[in-house]
mmCIF file of C-alpha atoms and ligand atoms in Angstrom:
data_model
loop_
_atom_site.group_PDB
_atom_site.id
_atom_site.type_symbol
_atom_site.label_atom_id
_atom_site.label_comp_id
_atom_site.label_asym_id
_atom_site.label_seq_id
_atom_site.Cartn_x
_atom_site.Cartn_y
_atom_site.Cartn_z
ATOM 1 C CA UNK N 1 174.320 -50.398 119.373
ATOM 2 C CA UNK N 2 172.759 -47.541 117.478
ATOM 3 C CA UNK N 3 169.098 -47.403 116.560
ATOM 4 C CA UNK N 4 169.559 -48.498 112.989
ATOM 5 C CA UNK N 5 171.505 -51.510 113.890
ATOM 6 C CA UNK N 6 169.097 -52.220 116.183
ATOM 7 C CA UNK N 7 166.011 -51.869 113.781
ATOM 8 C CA UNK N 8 168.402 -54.027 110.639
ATOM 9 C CA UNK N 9 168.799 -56.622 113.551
ATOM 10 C CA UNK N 10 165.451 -56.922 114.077
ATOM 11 C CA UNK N 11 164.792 -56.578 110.363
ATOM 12 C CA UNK N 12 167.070 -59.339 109.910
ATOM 13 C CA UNK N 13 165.546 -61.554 112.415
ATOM 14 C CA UNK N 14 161.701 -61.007 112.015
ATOM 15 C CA UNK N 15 163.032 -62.069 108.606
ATOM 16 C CA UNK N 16 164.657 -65.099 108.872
ATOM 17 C CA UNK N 17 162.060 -66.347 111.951
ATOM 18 C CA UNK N 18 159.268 -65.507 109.356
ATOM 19 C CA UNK N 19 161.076 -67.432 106.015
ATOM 20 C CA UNK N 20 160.547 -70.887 107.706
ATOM 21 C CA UNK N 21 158.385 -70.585 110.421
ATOM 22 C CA UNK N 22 158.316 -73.439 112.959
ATOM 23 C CA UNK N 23 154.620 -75.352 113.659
ATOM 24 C CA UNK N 24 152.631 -73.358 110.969
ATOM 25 C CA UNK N 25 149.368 -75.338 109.740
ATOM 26 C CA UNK N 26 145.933 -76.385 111.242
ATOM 27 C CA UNK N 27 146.663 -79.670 113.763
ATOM 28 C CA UNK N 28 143.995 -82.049 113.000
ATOM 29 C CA UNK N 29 143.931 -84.288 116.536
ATOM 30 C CA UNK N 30 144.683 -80.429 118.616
ATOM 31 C CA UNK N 31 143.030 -80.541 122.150
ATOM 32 C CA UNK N 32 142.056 -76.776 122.203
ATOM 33 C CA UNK N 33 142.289 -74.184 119.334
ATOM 34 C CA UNK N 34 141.844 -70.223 119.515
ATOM 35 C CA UNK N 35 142.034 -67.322 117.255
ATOM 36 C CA UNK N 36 143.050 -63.817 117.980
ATOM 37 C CA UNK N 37 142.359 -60.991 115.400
ATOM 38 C CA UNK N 38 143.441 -57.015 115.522
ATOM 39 C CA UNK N 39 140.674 -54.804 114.096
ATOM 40 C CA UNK N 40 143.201 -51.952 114.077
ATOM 41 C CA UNK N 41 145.632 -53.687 111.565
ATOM 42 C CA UNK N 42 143.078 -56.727 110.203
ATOM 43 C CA UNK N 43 145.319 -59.280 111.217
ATOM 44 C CA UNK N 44 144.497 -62.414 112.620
ATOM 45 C CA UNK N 45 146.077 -66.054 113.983
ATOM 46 C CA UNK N 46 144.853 -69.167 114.985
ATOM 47 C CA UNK N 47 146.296 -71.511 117.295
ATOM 48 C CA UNK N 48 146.096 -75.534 118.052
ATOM 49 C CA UNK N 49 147.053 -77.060 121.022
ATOM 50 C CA UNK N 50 147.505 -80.630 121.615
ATOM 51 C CA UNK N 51 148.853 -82.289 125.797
ATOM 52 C CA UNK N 52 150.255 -85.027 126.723
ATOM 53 C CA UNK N 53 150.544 -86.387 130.740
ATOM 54 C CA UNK N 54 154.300 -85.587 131.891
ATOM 55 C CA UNK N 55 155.460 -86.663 135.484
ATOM 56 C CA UNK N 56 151.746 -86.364 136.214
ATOM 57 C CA UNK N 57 151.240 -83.206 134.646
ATOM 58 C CA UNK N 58 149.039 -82.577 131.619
ATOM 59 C CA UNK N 59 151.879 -80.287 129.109
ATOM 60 C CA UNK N 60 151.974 -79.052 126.161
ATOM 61 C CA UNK N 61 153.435 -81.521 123.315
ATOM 62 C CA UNK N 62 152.721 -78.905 120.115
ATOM 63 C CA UNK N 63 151.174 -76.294 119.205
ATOM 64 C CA UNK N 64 150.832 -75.178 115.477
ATOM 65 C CA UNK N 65 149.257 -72.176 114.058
ATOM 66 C CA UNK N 66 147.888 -70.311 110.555
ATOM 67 C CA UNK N 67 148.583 -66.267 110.599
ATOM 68 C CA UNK N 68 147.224 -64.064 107.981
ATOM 69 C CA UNK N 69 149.334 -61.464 109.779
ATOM 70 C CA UNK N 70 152.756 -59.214 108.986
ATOM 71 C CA UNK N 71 155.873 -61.039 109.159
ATOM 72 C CA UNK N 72 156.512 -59.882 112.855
ATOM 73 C CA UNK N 73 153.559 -61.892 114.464
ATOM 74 C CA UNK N 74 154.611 -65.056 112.074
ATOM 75 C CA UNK N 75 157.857 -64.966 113.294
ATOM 76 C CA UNK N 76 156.600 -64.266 117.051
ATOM 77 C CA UNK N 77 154.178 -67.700 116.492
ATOM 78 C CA UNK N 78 156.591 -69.401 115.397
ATOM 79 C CA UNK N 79 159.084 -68.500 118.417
ATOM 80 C CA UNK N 80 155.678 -68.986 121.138
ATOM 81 C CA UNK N 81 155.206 -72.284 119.786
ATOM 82 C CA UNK N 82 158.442 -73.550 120.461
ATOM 83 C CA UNK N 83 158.518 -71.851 123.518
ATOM 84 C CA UNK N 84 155.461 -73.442 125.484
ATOM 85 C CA UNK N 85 156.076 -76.518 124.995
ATOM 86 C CA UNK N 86 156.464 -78.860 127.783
ATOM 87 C CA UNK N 87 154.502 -76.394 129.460
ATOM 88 C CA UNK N 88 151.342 -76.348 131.598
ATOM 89 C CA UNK N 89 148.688 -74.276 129.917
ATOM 90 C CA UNK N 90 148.830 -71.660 133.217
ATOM 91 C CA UNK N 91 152.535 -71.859 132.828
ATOM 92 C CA UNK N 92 151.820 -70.900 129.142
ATOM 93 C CA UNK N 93 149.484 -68.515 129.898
ATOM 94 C CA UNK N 94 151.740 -66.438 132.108
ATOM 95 C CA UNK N 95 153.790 -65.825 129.490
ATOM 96 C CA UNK N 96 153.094 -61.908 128.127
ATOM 97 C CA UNK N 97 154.097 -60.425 124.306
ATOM 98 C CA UNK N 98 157.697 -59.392 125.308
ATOM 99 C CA UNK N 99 158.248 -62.950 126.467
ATOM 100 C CA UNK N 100 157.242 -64.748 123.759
ATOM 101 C CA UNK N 101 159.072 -62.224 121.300
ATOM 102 C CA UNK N 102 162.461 -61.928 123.605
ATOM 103 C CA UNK N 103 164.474 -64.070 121.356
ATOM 104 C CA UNK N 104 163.828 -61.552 118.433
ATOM 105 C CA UNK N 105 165.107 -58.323 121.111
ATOM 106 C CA UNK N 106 162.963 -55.765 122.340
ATOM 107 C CA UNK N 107 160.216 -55.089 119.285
ATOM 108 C CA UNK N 108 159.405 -50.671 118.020
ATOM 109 C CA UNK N 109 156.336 -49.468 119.665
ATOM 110 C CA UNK N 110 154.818 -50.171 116.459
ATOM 111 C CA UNK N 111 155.114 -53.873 116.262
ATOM 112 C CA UNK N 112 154.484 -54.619 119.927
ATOM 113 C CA UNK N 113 151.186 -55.370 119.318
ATOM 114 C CA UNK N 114 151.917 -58.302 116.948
ATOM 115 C CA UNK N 115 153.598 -60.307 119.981
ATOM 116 C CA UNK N 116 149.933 -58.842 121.665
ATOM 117 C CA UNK N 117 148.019 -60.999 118.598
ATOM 118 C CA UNK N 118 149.818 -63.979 119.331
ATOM 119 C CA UNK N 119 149.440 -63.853 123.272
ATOM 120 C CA UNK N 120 145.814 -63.217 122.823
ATOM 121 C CA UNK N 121 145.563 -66.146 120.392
ATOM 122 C CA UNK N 122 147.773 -68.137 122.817
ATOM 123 C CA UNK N 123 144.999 -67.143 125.774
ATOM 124 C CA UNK N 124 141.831 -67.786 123.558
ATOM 125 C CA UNK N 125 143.535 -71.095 123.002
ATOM 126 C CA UNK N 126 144.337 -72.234 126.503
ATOM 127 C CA UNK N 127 141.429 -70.377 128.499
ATOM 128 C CA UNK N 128 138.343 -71.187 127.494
ATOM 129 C CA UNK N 129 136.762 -67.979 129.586
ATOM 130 C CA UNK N 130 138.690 -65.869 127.342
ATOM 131 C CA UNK N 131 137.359 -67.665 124.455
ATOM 132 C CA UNK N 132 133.942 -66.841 125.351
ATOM 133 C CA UNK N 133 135.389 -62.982 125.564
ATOM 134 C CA UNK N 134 136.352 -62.759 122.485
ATOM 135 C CA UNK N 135 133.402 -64.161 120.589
ATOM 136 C CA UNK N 136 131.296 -62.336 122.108
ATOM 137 C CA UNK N 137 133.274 -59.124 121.371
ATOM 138 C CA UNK N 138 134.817 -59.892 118.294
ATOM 139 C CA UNK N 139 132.356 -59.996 115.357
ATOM 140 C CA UNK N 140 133.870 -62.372 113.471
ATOM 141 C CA UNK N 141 132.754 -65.915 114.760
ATOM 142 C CA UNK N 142 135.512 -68.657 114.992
ATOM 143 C CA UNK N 143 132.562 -71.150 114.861
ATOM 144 C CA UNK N 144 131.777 -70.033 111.695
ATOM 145 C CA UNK N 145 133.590 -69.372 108.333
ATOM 146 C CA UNK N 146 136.771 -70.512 108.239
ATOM 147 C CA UNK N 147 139.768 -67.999 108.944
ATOM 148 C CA UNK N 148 140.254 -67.743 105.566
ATOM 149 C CA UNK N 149 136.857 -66.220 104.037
ATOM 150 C CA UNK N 150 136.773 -64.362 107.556
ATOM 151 C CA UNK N 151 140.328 -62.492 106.019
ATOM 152 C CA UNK N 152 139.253 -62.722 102.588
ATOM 153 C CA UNK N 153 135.742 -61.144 103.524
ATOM 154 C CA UNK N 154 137.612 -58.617 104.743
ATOM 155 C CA UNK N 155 138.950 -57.964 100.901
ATOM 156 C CA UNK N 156 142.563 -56.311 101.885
ATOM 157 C CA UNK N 157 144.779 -57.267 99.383
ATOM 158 C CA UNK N 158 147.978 -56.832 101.662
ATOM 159 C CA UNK N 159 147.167 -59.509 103.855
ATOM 160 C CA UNK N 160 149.735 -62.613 103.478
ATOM 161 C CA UNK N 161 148.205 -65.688 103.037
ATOM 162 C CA UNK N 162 150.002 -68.457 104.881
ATOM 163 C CA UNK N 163 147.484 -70.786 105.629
ATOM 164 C CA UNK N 164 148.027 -74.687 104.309
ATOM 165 C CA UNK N 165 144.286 -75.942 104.505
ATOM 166 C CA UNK N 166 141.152 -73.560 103.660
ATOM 167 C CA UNK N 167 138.912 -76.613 105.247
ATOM 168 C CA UNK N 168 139.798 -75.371 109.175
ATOM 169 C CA UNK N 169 137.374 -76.547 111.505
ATOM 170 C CA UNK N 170 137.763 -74.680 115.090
HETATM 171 FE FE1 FES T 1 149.218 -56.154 113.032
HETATM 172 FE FE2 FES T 1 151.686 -57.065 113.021
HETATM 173 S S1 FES T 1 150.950 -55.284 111.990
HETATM 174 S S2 FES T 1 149.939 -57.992 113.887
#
């Protein structure tokens, strides 16, 4: 396939996956949430979690998120958060950016950080160590404003705005 049927199909897909993406929206009863933000782009995503005991093992049952992100990591959300479920959280864990975007085909260098920002959120989520990482390196506190004012703070008018409640509570 040539390169610019490759980049249309993509185009096409990132597209479609990003029209009606799957799980978006804050969970209110989640079990563990996490957000991931790039400071090189300015965009972020949150993520809810919420188990359930399977065969004796404690799975995933949903996960949901909010992205004020490009269309890429939407559509890559959308595609991790059917992915993991049924899941363990290491199971879910283990899972790296070209996994969770492999439906879509292999991503430009460019984008391959978005499938980054939504295995980072996906680890903030799940492992609470991380968690700690990030706050304490990121300077935007999850505890605090909302991810909305945190993305409207920043004041970039490009950002797309898909979030369904402003009243998040991590
Ligand atoms: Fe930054 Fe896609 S351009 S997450």
């Amino acid at each position: 396939m040539s390169m610019v049927n490759r980049e249309e199909e993509l185009t096409r897909s990132v597209e479609e996956a990003a029209r009606q993406p799957k799980n978006l929206g804050e969970m209110e009863s989640a079990d563990a949430v996490g957000t991931a933000g790039r400071s090189d782009c300015g965009d972020m995503l949150r993520m809810w979690v919420k188990f359930k005991e399977e065969n004796g093992r404690r799975v995933i049952d949903r996960a949901t998120f909010q992205s004020f992100g490009c269309q890429t990591a939407i559509a890559v959300a959308s595609i991790a958060t059917e992915m993991i479920r049924g899941k363990t959280a290491e199971e879910a864990l283990a899972m790296k950016g070209d996994e969770l975007s492999s439906p879509l085909g292999p991503l430009p260098p460019m984008k391959i950080h978005c499938a980054q920002l939504v295995e980072e959120a996906l680890r903030s989520t799940l492992d609470p160590s991380a968690n700690k990482k990030q706050i304490s390196t990121t300077p935007s506190d999850i505890s605090g404003p909302t991810l909305a004012d945190q993305l409207i703070a920043k004041g970039e008018g490009k950002l797309k705005i898909t979030l369904l409640h402003k009243n998040d509570t991590p």
